[in-house]
Coordinates of C-alpha atoms in Angstrom, one line a residue:
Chain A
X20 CA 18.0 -17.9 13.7
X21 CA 17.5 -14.4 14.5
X22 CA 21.2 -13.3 14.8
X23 CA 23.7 -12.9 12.2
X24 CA 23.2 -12.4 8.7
X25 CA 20.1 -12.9 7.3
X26 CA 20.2 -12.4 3.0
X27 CA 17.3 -10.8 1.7
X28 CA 17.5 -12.4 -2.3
X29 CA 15.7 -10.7 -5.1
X30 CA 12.2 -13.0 -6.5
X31 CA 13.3 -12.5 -10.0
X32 CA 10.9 -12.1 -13.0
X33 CA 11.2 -12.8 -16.4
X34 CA 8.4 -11.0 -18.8
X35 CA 6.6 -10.4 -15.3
X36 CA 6.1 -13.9 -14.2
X37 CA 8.9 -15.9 -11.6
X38 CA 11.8 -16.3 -13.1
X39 CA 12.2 -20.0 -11.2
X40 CA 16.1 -20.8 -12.6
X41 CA 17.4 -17.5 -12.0
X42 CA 16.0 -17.5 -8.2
X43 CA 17.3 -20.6 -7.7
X44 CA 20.7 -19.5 -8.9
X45 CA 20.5 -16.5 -6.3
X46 CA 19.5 -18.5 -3.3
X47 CA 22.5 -21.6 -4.2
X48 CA 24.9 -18.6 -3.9
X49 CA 23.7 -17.7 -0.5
X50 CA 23.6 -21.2 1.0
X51 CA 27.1 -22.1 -0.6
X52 CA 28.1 -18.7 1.4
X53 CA 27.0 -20.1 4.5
X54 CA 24.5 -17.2 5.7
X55 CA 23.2 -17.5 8.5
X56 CA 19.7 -17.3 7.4
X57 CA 17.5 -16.1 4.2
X58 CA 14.5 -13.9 4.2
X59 CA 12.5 -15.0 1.7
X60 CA 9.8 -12.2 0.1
X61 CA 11.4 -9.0 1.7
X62 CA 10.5 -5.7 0.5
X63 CA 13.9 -6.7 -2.0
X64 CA 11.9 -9.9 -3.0
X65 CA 8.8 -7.8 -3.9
X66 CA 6.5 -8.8 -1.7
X67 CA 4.3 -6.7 -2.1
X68 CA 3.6 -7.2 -5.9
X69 CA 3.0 -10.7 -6.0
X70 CA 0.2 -13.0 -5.9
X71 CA -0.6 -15.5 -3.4
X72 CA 0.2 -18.1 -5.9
X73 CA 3.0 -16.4 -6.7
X74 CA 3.8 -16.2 -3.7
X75 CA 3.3 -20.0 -2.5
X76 CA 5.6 -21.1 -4.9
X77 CA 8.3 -18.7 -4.0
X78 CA 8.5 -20.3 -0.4
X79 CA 8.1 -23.7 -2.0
X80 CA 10.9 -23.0 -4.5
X81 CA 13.4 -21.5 -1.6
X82 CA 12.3 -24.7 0.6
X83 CA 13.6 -26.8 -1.8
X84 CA 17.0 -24.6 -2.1
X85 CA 17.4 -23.8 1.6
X86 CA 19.3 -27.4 2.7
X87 CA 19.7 -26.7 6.5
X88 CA 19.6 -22.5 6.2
X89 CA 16.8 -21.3 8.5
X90 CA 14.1 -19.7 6.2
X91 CA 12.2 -16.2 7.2
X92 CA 9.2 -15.4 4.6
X93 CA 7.7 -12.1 4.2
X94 CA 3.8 -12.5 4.6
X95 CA 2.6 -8.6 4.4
X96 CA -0.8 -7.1 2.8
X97 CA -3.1 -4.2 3.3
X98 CA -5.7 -6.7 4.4
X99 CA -5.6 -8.8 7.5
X100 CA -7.5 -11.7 5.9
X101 CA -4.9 -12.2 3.2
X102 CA -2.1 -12.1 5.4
X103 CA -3.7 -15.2 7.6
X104 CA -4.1 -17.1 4.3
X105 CA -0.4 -16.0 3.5
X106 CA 0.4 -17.5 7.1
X107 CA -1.1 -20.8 6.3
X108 CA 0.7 -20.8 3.0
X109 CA 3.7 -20.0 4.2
X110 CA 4.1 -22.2 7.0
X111 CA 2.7 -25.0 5.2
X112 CA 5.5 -24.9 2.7
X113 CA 8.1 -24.9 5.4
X114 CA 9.1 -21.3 6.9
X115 CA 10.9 -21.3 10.1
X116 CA 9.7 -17.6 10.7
X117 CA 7.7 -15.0 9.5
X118 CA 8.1 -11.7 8.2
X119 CA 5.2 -9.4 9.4
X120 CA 5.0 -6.0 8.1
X121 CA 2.2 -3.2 9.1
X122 CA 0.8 -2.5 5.6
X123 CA -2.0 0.0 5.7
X124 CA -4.0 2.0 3.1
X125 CA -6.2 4.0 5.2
X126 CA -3.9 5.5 7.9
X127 CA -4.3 3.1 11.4
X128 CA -5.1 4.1 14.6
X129 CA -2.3 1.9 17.2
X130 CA -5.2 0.1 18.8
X131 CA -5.6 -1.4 14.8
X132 CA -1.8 -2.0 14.7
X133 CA -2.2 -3.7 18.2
X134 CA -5.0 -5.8 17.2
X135 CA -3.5 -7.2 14.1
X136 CA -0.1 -8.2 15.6
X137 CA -1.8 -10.2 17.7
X138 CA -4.5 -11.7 15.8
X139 CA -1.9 -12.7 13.3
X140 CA 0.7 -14.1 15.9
X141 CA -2.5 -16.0 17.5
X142 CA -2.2 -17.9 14.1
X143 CA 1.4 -18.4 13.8
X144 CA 3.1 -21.6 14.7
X145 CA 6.5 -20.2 14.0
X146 CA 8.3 -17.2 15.2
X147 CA 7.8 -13.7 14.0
X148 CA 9.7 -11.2 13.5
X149 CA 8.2 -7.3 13.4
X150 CA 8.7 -5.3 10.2
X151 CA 9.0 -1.9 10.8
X152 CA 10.4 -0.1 7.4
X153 CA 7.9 3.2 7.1
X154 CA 9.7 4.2 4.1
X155 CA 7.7 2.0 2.1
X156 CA 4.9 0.8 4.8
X157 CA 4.2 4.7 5.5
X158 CA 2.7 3.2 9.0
X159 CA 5.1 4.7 11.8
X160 CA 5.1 2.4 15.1
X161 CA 6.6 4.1 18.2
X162 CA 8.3 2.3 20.7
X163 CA 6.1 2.0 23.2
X164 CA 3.7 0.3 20.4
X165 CA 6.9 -1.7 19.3
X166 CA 7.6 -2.5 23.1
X167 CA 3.8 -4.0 23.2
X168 CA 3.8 -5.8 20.1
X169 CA 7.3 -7.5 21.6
X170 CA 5.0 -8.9 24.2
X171 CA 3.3 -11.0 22.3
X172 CA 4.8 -14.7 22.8
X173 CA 5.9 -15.3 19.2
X174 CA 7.6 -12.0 18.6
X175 CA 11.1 -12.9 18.5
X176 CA 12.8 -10.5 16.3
X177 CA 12.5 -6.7 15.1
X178 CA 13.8 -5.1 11.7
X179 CA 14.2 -1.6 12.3
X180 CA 15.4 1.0 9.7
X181 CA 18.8 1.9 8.5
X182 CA 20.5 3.8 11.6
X183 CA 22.5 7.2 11.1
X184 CA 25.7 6.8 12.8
X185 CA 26.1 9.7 15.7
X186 CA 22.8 8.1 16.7
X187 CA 22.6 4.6 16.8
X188 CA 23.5 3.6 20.2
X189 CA 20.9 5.5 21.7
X190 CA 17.8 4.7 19.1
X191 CA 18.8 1.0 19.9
X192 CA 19.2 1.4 23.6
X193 CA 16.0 4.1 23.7
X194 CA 14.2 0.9 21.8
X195 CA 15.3 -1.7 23.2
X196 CA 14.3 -0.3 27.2
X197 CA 10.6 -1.3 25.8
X198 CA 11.1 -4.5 24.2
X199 CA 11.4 -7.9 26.8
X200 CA 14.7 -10.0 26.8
X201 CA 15.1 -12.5 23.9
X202 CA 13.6 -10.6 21.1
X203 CA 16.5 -9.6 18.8
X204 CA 17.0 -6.5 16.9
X205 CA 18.0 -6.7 13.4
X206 CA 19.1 -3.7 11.5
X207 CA 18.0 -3.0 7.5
X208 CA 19.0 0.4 5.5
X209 CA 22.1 -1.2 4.6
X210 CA 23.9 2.0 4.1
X211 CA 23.9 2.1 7.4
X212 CA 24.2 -1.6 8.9
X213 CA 27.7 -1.0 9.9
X214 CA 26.5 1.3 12.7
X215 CA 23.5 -0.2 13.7
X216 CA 25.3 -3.9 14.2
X217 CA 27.8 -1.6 16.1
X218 CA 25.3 -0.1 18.2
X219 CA 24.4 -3.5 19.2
X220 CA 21.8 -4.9 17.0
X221 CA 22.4 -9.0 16.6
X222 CA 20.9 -9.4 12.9
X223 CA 22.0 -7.6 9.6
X224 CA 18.7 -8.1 7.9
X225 CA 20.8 -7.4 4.4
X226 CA 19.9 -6.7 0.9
X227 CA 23.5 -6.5 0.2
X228 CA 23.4 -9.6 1.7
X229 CA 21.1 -11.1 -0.9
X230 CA 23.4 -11.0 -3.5
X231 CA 26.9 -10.6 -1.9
X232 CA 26.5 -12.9 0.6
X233 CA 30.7 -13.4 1.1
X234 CA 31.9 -9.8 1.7
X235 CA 28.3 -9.3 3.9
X236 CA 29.6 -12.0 6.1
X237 CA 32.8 -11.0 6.9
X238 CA 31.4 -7.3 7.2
X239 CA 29.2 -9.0 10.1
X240 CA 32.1 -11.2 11.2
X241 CA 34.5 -8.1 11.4
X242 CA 32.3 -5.7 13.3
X243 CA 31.8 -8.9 15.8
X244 CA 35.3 -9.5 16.2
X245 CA 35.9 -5.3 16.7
X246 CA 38.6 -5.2 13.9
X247 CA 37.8 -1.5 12.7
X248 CA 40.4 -1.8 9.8
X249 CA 38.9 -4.4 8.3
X250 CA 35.3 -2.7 8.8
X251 CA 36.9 0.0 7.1
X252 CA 38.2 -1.6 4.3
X253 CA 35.2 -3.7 3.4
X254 CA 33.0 -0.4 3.8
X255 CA 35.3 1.2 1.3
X256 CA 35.1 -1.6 -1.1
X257 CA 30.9 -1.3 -0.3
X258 CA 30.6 2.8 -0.7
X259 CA 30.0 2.8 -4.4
X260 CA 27.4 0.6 -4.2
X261 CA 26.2 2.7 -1.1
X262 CA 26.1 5.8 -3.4
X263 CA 24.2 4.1 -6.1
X264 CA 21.7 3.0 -3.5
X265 CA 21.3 6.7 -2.4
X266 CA 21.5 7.5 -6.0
X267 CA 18.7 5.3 -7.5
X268 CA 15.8 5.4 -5.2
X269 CA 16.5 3.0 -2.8
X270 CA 18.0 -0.1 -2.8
X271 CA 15.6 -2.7 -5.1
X272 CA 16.5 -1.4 -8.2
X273 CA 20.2 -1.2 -8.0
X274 CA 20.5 -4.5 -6.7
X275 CA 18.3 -6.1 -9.5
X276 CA 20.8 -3.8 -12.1
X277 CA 23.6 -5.9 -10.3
X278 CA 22.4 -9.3 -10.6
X279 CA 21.5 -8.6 -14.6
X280 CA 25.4 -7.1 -15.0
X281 CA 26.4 -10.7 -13.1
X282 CA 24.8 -13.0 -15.4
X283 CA 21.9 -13.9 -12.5
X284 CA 18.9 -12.8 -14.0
X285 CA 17.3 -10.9 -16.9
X286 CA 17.7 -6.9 -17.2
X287 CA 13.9 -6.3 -16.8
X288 CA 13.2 -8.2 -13.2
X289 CA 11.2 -6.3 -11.9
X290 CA 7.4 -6.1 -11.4
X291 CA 5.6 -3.2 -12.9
X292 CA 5.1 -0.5 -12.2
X293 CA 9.1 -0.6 -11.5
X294 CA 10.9 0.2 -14.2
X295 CA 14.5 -1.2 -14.6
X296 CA 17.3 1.5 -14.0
X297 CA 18.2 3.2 -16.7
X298 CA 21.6 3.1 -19.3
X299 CA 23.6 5.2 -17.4
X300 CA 22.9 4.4 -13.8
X301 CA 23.6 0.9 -14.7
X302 CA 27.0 2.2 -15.5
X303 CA 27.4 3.7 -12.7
X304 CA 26.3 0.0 -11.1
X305 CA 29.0 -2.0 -12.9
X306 CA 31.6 0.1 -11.8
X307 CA 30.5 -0.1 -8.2
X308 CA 30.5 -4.2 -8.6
X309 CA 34.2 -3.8 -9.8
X310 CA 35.5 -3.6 -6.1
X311 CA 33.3 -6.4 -4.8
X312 CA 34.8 -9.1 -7.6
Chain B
X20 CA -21.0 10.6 -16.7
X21 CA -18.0 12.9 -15.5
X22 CA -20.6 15.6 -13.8
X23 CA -22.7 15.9 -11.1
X24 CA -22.7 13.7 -8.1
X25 CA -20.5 10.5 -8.1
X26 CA -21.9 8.7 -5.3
X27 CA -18.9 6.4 -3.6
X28 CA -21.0 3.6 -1.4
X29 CA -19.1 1.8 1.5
X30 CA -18.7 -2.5 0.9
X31 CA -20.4 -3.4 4.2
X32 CA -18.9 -6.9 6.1
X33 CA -20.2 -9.4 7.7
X34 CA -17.9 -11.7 9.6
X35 CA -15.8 -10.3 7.4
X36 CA -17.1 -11.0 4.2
X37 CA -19.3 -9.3 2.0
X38 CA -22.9 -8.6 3.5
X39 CA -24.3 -8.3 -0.4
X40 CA -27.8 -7.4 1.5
X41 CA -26.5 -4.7 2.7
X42 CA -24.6 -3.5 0.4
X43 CA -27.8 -3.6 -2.2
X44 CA -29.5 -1.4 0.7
X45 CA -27.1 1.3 0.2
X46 CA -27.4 0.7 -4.1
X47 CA -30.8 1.2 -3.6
X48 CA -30.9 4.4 -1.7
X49 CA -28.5 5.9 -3.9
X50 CA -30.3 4.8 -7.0
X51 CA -33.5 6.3 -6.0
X52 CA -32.2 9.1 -5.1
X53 CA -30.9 9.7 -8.6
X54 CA -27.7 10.3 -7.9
X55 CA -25.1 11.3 -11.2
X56 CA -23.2 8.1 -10.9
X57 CA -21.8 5.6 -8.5
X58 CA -18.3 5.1 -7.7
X59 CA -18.3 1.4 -6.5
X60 CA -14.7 0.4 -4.7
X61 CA -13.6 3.8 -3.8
X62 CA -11.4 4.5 -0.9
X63 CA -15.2 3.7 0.7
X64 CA -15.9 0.8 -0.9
X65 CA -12.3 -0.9 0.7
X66 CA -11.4 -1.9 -2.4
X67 CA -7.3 -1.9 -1.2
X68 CA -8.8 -4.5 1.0
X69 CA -10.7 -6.9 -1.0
X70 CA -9.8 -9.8 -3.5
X71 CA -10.2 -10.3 -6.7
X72 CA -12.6 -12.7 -6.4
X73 CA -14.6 -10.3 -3.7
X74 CA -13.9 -6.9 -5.9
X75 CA -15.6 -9.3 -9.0
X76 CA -18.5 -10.0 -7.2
X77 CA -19.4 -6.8 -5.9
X78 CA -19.1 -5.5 -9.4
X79 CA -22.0 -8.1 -10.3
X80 CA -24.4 -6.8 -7.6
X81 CA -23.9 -3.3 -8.6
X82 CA -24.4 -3.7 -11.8
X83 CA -27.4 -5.8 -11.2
X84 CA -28.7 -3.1 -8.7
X85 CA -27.9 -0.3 -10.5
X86 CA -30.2 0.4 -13.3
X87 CA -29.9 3.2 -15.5
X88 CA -27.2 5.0 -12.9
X89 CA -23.5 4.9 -14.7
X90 CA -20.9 3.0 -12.7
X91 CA -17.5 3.9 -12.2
X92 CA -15.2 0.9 -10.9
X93 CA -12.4 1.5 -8.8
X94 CA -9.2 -1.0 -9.7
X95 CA -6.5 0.0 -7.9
X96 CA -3.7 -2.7 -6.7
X97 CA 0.0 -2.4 -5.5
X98 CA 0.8 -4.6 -8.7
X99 CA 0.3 -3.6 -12.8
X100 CA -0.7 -7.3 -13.4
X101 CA -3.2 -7.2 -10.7
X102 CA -4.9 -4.2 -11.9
X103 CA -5.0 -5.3 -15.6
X104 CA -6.9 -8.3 -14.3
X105 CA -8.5 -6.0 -12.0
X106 CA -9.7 -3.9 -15.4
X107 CA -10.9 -6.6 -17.5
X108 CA -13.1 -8.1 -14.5
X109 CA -14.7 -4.6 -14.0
X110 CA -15.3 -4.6 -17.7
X111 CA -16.4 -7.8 -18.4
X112 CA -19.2 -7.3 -15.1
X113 CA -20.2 -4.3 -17.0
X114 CA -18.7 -0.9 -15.6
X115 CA -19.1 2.2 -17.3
X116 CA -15.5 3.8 -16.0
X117 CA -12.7 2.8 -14.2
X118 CA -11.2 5.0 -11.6
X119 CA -7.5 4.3 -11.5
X120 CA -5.5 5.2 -8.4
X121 CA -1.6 4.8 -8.2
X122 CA -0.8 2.8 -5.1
X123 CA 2.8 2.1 -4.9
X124 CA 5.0 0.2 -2.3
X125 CA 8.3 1.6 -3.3
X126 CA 8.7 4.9 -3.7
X127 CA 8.1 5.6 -7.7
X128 CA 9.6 7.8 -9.9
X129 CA 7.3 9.8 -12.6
X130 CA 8.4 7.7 -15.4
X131 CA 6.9 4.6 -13.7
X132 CA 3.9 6.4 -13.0
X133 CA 3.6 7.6 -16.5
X134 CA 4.0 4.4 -17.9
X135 CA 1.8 2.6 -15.5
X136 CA -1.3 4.9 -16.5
X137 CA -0.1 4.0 -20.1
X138 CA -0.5 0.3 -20.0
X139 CA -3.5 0.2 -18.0
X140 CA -5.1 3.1 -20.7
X141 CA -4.1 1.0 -23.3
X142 CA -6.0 -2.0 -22.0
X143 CA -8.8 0.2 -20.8
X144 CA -12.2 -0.3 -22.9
X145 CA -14.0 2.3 -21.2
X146 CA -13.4 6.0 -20.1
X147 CA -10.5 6.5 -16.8
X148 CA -10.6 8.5 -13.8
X149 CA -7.3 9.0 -12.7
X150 CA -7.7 8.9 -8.8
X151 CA -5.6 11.2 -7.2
X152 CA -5.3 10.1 -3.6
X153 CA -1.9 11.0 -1.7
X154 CA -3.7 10.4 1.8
X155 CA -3.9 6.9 1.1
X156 CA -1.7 6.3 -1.6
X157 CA 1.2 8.2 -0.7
X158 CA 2.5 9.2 -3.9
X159 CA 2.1 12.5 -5.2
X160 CA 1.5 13.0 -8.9
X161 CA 2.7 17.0 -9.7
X162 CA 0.5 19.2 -11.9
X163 CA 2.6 18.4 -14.9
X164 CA 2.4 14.5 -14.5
X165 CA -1.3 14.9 -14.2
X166 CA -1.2 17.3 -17.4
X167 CA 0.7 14.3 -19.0
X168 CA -1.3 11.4 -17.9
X169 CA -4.3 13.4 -18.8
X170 CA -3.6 13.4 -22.4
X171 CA -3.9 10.0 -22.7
X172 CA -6.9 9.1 -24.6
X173 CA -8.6 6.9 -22.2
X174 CA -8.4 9.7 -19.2
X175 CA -12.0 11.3 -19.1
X176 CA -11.8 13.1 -15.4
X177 CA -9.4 13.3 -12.4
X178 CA -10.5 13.1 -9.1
X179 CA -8.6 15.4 -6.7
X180 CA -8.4 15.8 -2.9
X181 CA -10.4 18.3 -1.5
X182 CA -9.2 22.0 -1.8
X183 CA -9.1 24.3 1.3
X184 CA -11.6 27.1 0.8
X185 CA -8.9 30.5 0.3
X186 CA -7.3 28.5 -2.2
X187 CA -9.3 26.2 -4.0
X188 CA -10.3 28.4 -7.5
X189 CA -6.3 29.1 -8.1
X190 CA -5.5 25.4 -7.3
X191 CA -8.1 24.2 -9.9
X192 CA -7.3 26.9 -12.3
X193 CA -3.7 25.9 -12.0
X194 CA -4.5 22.1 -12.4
X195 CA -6.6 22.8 -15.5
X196 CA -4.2 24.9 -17.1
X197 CA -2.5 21.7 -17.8
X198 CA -5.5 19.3 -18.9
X199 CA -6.7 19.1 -22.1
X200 CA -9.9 20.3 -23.0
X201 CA -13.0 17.9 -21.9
X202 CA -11.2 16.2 -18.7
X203 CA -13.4 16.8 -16.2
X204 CA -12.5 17.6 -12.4
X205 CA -14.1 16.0 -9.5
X206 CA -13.5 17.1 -6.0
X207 CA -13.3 14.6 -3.5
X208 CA -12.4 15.2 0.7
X209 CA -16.0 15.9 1.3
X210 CA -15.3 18.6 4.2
X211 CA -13.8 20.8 1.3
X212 CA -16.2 19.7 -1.3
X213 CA -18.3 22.9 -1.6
X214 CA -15.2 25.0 -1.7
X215 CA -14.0 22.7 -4.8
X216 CA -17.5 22.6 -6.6
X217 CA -17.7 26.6 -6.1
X218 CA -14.0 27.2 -7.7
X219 CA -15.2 25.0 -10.8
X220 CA -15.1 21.7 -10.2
X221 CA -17.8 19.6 -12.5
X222 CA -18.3 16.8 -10.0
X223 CA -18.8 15.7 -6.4
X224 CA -16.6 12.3 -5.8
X225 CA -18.3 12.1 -2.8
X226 CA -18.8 10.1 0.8
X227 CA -21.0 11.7 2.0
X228 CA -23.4 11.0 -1.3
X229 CA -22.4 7.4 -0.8
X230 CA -25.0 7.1 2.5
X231 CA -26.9 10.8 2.3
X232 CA -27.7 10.9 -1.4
X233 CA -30.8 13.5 -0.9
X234 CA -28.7 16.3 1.0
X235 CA -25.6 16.2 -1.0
X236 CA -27.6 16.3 -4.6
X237 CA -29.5 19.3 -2.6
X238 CA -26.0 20.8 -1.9
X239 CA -24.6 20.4 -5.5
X240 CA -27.8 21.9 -7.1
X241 CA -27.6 24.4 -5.0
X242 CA -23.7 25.3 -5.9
X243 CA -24.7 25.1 -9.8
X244 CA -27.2 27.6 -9.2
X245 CA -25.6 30.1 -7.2
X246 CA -27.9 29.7 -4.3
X247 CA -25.8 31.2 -1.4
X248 CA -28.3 30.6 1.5
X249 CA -29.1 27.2 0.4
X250 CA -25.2 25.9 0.4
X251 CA -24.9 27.6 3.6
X252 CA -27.7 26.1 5.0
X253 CA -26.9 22.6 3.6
X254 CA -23.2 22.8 4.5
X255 CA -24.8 24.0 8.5
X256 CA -26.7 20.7 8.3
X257 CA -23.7 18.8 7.5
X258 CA -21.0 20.4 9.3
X259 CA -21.4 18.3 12.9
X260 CA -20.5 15.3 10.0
X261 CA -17.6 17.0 8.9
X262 CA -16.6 17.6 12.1
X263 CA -16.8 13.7 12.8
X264 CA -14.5 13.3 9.4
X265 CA -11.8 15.3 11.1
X266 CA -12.2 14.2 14.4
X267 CA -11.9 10.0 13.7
X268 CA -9.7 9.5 11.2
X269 CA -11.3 10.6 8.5
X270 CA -14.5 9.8 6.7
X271 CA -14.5 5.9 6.3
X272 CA -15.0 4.5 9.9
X273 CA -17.6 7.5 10.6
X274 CA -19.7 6.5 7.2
X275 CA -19.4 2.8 8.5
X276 CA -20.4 3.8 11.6
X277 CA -23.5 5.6 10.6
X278 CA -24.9 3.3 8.2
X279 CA -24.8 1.2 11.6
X280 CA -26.9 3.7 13.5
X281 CA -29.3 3.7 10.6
X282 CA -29.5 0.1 10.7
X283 CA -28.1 -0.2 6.8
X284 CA -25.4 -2.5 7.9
X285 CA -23.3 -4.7 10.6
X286 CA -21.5 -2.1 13.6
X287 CA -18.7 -4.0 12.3
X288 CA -18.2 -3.9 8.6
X289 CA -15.3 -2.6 8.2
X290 CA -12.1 -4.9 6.7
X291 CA -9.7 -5.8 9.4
X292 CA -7.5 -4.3 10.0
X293 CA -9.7 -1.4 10.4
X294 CA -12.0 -1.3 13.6
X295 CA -14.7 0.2 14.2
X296 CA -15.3 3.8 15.8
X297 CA -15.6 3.2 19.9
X298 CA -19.3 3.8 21.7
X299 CA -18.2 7.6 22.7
X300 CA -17.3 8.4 18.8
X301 CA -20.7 6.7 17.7
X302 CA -23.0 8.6 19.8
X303 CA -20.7 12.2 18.5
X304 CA -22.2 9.9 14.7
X305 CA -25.3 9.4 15.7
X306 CA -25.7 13.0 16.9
X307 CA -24.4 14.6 13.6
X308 CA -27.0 12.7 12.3
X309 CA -30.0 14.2 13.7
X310 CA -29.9 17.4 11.3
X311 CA -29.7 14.7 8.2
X312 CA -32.9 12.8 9.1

């Protein structure tokens, strides 16, 4: 399941608590697409701001939505304990892989990031894949920590950051020299997916992708088949939205602006403290959606 | 309660969960002592690390153990739902202040920040620290956000990092300059503490006081009354501590470690995934702590 695209769909609120119908409206788009696989509780479905009820009825929610679409769940917190109990929740309610970010409040030593990798993968009965997104996480993991993490038997995947162009064949070559065979990289920062899929990566681990499943998957299916005027084209349909994502502090907020403008979900999904974007950037949103009809 | 020495106790483990005899140990120490106040779930007291549940009950035994001594109550949480629950636990178990850090897992703009310190204020029942952490927390709140934030009616002090010596009375002077009158500020970063408390700082959020109550009230009279060779010779005593601070990471693991040596608590009470400090780093602890005996 680690190949492909896997859609990263918003958790929707609605006055700060789930907002079930809307969610389930989200993830029926991206089955109907046909992607490849859904990562359920991403950084884009706000992990990190929900409960572990909340959370627990999240995955058993998208179970119940997923039909035959291989499910990956986000189970990051700051303490290790939580994330075991998030293990057990998760798999109990049917996730086919796990989503395991470094969170940290006091800055780590590598021996700590070491030692929780693999007490958590001791306790996983699924495969895992390795978030690595400092930009939010703030915990940097160099490659040769990255290399020994991939050791560990259920390690199957890695979501790396957003790649700048002139440089992605080398980061994922440079990586990839540490990392055994058969663990996949999977490239996030979708500004810049088109380059690290080109640079080799096998997974578009896709915001975009959460909500625009259709052109996502022939982006993926284009830059497969080496057809650089379609890759063109589709990135010219996708560079407003692009901008508004550099624009508006990241990707979360523009994309949850884009599924109000669509009909998908309330205006104000997000948890606090997030605020929804503003008037005028959602303006600016709307018109960006235009070329993606 | 805003004056003085705030005294931040570590939340010893055992087998990972709460060792309440030891943490009454440390209450106890710090109680006779007669320190200012306690600061129960600082950075020291792992609250990032702890549930509800555990962050509820450690309020009790404080409270129980605490006598006459103010509390302040730390409620930080990734999520503004979390903390408000977070708030009116520490209330209902009887703290005296609430100190209010601004953890954050995407990157927030100020109006976020603002409005999350206005929610929580408004829900607050007692008087707010406003915990000013970027170490930990990575966001950084500028001078004028702090002025703003400040205003609110619930703020009562701000707890700052510590201040490097050359600079420390122009970077107070420039904070307050933006306060209202009657917000208090507290340096924290104990390393730098004397430097803060010197340039005009009205309290000590301190580590160190957490586990060596006796020397650092010592050290703060001693900076209120001007006593040059009595700071020096406190801050001689203390400096092969400091130097442990910078040398391992900062002052958590070091404070956990030497609570161990004094046979306060477990060698290994710290919440995963924080380990603790290898055998070479605790005898460089348990040799800073021969000038504190």
């Amino acid at each position: 399941m680690f190949t492909g695209l896997c859609a990263f769909p918003l958790t929707p609120l609605h006055q700060q608590t789930i907002d079930e119908k809307a969610f389930i409206r989200l993830l029926d788009g991206l089955t109907d697409a046909g992607v490849d696989s859904l990562g359920i509780l991403g950084s884009t479905g706000s992990y990190a701001y929900l409960s572990r009820e909340q959370r627990k009825r999240v995955v058993q929610v998208a179970k119940a939505h997923a039909g035959s679409t291989p499910m990956m769940v986000g189970v990051g917190a700051i303490a290790t304990s939580e994330v075991l109990r998030l293990v057990e929740d998760a798999q109990q309610a049917g996730a086919d892989a796990l989503l395991l970010p470094m969170m940290s409040y006091q800055p780590l030593f590598a021996e700590e990031i070491y030692a929780f990798y693999e007490e958590v993968c001791r306790h996983a009965s699924v495969p895992v894949c390795l978030y690595d997104n400092p930009r939010t996480t703030h915990v940097t993991l160099s490659d040769e920590l990255q290399g020994q993490i991939a050791a560990l038997p259920a390690i199957a995947s890695i979501k790396i950051p957003g790649l700048p162009a002139p440089q992605a064949s080398e980061r994922v070559a440079a990586l990839r020299r540490h990392l055994p065979g058969g663990v996949t990289l999977g490239v996030s920062g979708d500004v810049r997916a088109t380059a690290g899929l080109q640079a080799g990566c096998e997974v578009w681990y896709s915001v975009c992708g959460g909500l625009f499943p259709r052109i996502s998957l022939a982006l993926v299916k284009a830059i497969c088949h080496g057809d650089a005027a379609q890759v063109a084209a589709l990135n010219k349909q996708l560079a407003p939205l692009w901008r508004c994502f550099d624009r508006y502090g990241g990707s979360l907020r523009v994309v949850a602006a884009a599924a109000a403008i669509l009909g998908l979900c309330d205006p104000d999904s997000l948890p606090r403290p997030l605020l929804p974007l503003g008037e005028e950037a959602c303006r600016d949103v709307a018109a960006a959606l235009h070329g993606l009809a």
